[in-house]
Short mmCIF file of C-alpha atoms in Angstrom, two decimals:
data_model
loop_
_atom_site.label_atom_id
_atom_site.label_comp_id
_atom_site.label_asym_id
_atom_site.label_seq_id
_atom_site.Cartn_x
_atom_site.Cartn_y
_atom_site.Cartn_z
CA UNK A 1 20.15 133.67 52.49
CA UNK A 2 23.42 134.56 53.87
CA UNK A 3 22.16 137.01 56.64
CA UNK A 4 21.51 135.82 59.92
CA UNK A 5 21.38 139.98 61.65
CA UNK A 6 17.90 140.55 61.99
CA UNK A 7 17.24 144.16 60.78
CA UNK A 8 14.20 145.37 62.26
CA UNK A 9 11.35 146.90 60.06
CA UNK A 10 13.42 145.59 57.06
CA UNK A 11 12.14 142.83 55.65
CA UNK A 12 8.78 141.48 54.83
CA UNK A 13 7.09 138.63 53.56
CA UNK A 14 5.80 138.68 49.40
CA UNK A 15 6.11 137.35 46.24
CA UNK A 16 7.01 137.88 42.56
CA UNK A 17 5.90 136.73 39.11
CA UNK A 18 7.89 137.38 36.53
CA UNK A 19 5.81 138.08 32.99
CA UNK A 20 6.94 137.51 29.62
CA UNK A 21 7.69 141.28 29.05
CA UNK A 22 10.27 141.06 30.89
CA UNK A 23 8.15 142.96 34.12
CA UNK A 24 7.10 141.13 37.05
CA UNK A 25 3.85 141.10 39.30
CA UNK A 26 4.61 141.25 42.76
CA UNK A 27 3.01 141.49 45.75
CA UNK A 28 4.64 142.81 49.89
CA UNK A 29 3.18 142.54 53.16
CA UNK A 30 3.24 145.11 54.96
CA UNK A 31 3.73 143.98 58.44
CA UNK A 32 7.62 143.56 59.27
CA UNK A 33 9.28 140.37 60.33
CA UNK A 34 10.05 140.55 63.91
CA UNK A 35 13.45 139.16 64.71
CA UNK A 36 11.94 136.15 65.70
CA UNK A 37 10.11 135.37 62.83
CA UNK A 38 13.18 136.36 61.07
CA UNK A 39 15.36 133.76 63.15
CA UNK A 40 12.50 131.25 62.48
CA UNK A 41 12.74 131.42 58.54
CA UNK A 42 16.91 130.75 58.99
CA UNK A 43 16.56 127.93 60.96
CA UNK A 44 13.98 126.58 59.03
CA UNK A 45 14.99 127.00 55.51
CA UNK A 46 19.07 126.81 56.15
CA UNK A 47 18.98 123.16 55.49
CA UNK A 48 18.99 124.00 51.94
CA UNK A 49 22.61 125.74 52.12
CA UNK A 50 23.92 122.71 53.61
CA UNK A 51 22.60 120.60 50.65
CA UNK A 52 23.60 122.93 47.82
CA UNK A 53 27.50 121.38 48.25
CA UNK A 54 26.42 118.17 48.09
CA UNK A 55 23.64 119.00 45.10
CA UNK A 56 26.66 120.56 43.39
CA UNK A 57 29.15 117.86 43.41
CA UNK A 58 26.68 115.03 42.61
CA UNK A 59 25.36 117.24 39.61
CA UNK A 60 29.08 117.40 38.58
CA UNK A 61 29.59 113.63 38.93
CA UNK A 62 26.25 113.08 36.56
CA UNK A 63 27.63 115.27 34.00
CA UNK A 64 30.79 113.67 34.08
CA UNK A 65 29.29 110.01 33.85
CA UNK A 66 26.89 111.20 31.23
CA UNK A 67 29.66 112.16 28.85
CA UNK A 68 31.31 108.39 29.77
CA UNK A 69 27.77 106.96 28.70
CA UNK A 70 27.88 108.45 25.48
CA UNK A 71 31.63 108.17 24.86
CA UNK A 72 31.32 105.32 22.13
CA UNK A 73 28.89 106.92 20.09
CA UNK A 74 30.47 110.60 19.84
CA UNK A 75 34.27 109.25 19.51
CA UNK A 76 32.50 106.53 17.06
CA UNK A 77 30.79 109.63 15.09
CA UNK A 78 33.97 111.67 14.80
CA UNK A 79 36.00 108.79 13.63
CA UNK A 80 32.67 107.73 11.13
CA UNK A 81 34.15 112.06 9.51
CA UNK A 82 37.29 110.96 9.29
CA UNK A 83 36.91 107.97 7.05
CA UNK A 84 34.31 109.81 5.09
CA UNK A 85 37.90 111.60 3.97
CA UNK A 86 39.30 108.43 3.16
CA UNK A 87 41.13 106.75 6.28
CA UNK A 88 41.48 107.49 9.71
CA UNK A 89 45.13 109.04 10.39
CA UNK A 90 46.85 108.89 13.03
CA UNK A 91 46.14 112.40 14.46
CA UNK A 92 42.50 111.51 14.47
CA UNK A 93 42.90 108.53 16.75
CA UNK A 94 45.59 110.65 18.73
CA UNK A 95 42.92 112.88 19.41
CA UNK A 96 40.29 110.54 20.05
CA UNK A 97 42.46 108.80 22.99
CA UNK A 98 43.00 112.27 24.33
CA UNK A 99 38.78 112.74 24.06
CA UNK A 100 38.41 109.16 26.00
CA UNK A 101 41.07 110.06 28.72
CA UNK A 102 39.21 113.14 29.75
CA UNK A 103 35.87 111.97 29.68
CA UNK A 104 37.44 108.82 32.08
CA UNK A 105 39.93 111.09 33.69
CA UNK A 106 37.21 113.50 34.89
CA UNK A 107 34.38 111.10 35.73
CA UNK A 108 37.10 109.39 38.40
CA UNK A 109 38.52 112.94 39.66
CA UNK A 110 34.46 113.90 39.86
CA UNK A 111 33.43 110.90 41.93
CA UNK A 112 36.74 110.80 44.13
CA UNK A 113 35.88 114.64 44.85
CA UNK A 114 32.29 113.86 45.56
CA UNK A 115 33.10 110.84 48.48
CA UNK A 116 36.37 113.43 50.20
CA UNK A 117 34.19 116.19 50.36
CA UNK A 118 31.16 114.57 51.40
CA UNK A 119 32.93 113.03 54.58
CA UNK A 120 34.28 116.74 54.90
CA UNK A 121 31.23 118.09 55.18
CA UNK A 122 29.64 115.14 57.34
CA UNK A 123 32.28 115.37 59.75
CA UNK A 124 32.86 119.11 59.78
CA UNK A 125 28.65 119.40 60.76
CA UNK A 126 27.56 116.20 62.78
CA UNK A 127 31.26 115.49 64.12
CA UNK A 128 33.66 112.03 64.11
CA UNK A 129 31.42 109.89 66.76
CA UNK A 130 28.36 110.91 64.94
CA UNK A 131 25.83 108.62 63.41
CA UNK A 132 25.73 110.32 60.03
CA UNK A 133 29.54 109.97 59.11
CA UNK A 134 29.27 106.48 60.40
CA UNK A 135 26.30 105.65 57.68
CA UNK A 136 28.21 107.20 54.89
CA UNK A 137 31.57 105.45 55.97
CA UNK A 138 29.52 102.39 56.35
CA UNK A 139 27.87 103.22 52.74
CA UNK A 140 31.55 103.58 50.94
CA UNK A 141 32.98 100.35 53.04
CA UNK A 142 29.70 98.71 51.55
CA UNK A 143 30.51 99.22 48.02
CA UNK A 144 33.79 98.73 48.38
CA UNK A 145 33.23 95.10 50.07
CA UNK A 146 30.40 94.56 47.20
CA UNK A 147 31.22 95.94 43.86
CA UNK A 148 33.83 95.18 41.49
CA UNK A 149 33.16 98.30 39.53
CA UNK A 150 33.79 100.02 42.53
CA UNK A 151 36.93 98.61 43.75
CA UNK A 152 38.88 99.16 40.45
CA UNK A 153 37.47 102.36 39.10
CA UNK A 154 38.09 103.72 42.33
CA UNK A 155 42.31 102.31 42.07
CA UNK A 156 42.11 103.45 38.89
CA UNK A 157 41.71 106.89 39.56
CA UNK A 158 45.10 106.04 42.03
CA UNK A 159 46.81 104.77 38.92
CA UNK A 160 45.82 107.73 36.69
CA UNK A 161 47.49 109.99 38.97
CA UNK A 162 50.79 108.71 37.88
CA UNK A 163 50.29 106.92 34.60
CA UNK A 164 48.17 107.49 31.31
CA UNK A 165 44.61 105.40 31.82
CA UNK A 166 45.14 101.78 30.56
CA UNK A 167 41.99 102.16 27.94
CA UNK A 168 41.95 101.39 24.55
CA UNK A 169 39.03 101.69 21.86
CA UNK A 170 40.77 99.19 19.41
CA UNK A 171 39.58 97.02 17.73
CA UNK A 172 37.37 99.60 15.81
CA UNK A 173 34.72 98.19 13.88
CA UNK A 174 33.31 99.96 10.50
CA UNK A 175 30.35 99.28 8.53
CA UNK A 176 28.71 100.86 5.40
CA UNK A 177 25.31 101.85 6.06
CA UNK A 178 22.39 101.89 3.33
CA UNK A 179 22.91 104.96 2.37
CA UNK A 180 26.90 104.47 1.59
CA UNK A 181 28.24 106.36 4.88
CA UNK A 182 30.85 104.52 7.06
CA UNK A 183 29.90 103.95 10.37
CA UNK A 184 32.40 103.45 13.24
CA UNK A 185 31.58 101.58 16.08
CA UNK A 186 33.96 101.49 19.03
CA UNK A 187 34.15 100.00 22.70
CA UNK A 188 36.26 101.88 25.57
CA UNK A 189 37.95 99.05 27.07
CA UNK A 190 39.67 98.55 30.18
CA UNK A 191 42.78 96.01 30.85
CA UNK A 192 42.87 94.85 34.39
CA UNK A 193 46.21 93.24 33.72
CA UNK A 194 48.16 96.26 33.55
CA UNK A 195 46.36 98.24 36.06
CA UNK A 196 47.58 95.16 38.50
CA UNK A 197 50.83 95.93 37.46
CA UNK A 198 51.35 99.10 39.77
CA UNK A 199 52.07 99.18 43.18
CA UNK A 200 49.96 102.13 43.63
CA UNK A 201 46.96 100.04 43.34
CA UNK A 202 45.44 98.09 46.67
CA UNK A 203 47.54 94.63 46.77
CA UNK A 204 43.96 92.86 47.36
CA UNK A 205 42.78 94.02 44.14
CA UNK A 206 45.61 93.95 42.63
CA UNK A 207 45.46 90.12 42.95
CA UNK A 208 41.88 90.08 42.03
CA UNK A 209 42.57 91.70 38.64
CA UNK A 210 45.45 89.49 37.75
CA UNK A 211 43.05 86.50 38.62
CA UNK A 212 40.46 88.46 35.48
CA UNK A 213 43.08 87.39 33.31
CA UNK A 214 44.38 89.61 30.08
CA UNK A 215 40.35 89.85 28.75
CA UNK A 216 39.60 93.54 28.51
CA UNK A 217 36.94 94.72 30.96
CA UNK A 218 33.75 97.11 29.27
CA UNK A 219 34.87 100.40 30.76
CA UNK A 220 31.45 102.06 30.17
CA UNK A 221 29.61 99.20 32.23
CA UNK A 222 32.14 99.50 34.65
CA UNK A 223 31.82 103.14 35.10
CA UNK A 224 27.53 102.33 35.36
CA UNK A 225 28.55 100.23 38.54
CA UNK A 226 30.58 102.85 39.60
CA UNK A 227 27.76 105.81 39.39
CA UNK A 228 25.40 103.40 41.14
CA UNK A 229 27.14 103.19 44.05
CA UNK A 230 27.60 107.17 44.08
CA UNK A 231 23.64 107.24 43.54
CA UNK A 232 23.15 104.95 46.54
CA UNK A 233 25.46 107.79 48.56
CA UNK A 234 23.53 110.42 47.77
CA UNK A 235 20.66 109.25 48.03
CA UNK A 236 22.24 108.40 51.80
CA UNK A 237 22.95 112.03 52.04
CA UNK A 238 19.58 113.24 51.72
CA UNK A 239 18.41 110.56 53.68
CA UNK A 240 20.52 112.35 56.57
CA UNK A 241 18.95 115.60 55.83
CA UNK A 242 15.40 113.94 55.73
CA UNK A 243 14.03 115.45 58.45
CA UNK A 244 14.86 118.76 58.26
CA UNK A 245 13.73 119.34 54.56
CA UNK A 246 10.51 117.53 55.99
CA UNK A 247 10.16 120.75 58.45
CA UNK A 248 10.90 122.58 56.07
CA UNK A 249 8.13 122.11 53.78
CA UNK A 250 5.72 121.72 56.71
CA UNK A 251 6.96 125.59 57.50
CA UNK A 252 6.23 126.26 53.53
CA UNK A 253 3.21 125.21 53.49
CA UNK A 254 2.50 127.54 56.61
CA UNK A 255 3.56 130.18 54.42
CA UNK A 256 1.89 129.60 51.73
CA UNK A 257 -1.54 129.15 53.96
CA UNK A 258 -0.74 132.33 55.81
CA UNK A 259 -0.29 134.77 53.43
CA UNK A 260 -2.26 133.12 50.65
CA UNK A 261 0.46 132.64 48.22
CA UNK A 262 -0.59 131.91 44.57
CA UNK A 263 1.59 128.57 43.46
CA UNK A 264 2.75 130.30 40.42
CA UNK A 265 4.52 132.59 41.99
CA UNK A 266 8.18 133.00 43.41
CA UNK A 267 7.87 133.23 47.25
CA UNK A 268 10.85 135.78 48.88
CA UNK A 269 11.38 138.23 52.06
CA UNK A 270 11.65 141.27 50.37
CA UNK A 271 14.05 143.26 52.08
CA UNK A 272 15.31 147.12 51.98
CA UNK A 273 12.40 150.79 52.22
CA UNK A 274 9.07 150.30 53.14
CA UNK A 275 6.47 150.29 50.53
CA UNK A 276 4.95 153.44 51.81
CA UNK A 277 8.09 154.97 51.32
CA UNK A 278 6.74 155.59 47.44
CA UNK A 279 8.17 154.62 43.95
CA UNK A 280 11.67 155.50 44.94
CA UNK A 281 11.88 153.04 47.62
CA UNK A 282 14.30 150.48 47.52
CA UNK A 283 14.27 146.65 47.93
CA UNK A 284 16.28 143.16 47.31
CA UNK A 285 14.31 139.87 46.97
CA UNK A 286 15.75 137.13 49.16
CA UNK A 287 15.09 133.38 47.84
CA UNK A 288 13.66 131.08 50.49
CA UNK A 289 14.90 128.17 49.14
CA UNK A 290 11.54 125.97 48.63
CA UNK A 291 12.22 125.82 44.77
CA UNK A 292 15.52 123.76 45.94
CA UNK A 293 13.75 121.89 48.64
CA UNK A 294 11.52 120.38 46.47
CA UNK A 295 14.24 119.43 43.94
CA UNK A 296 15.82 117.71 46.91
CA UNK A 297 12.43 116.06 47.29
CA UNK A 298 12.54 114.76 43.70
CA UNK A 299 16.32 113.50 43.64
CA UNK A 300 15.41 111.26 47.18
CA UNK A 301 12.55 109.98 45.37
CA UNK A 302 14.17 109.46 42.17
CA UNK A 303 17.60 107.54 43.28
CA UNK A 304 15.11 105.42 46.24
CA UNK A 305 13.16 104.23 42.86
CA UNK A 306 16.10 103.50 41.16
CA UNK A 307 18.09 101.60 43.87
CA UNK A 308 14.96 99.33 44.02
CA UNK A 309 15.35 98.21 40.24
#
């Protein structure tokens, strides 16, 4: 979906449907797209390119949070091998550290990357004065202003730049289960004390984590704040985008009306030969997007729902 040039007699409307085989059904119309047909379909359907950055990014940032989530349990089940040899050396915990640092270390680069670029992007398309990079700079001032979480993982990620992440697992708890296994039980902890200590961390919140006290915080709670927040901005994002995925699948279900398109089927423009040019002819399948439309669809509707528990 890369080609604006409009190639006349080159490309026409169809679908595939690919068969367990491994061979596909498909089907071409035979009347050409004129070029403004052509022009039509980019305009219509390009909104999709412009989300795929932001789809990308935020997919990265779940990934990253998801192995955060379930940090406890896998360290916890690696350790649980270790003292099924006896006891836990110290190689084992140096390598579970090293395990909790990068699951931290890249949720924090992940969501620091997802806010830069996404102000990138807003400004590079809609421009400074505009009314979408004002909403999203509103959006990260918002959580900033409301969220703990939010305010420390985010000088966190300052801190980790220069020093190793002030986490800790320990104490670790074991317990022998009914059927005589060990079970280790851990919690990824957090100590606001020394993260105050730097001078690389905001002097506002640096004075708001010395007033915490030397209590460990609950990292992975913490880091569920923190992917709220960077729900709430994507779910901002395609709120910006709204209306022109709503065009969009007004102009796919045009298509689909048109040219009476089965809905198990893979919609494209196939172009390259004519079909009457035989079995030798020669054709590429471009994607129209709607398959990612309607996953942008399903995020929006997914992070609304949860923002309202």
């Amino acid at each position: 979906m890369n080609d604006d040039s409009h190639l006349p007699g080159r490309r026409r409307f169809g679908w595939y449907r690919s068969k367990p085989n491994g061979t596909m059904d498909h089907s071409i119309i035979a009347r050409p797209l004129e070029e403004d047909n052509w022009k039509e379909f980019r305009r219509l359907t390009r909104v999709v390119e412009y989300l795929r950055p932001y789809m990308v990014d935020y997919l990265a940032l779940t990934a990253d949070f998801e192995a955060v989530k379930t940090a406890e349990r896998e360290i916890g089940g690696a350790l649980s091998k270790q003292l099924e040899l006896g006891m836990i050396a110290i190689p084992a915990g140096v390598d579970a550290n090293a395990d909790a640092q990068r699951r931290i270390g890249n949720f924090l680069g992940a969501a620091s990357a997802f806010r830069d670029r996404t102000k990138t992007r807003l400004l590079a398309e809609f421009g400074a004065e505009s009314v979408q990079a004002a909403a999203f700079e509103a959006a990260t001032n918002h959580w900033f202003d409301m969220s703990l979480a939010y305010r420390c993982l985010c000088q966190l990620r300052n801190y980790a730049q220069h020093h190793e992440l002030p986490i800790s697992f320990v104490p670790i708890n074991a317990e022998r289960g009914p059927d005589g296994t060990m079970a280790v039980r851990i919690g990824l902890q957090l100590y606001p004390a020394t993260l105050a200590s730097s001078s690389r961390v905001n002097r506002k919140v640096r004075e708001e984590l010395k007033a915490l006290g030397s209590d460990p915080l609950n990292l992975t709670a913490l880091a569920s704040d923190y992917m709220k927040a960077h729900d709430g901005m994507m779910g901002l994002v395609l709120g910006l985008y709204a209306p022109r995925l709503e065009e969009m699948a007004h102009y796919a279900a045009a298509i689909y009306r048109l040219f009476e398109i089965p809905h198990d089927v893979v919609p494209v423009i196939w172009e390259g030969d004519d079909p009457k040019d035989g079995p030798d002819s020669q054709r590429r399948a471009i994607m129209m997007g709607f398959d990612e439309m309607l996953r942008a669809f399903a995020l929006r509707d997914k992070l609304s729902l949860s923002a309202g528990k």
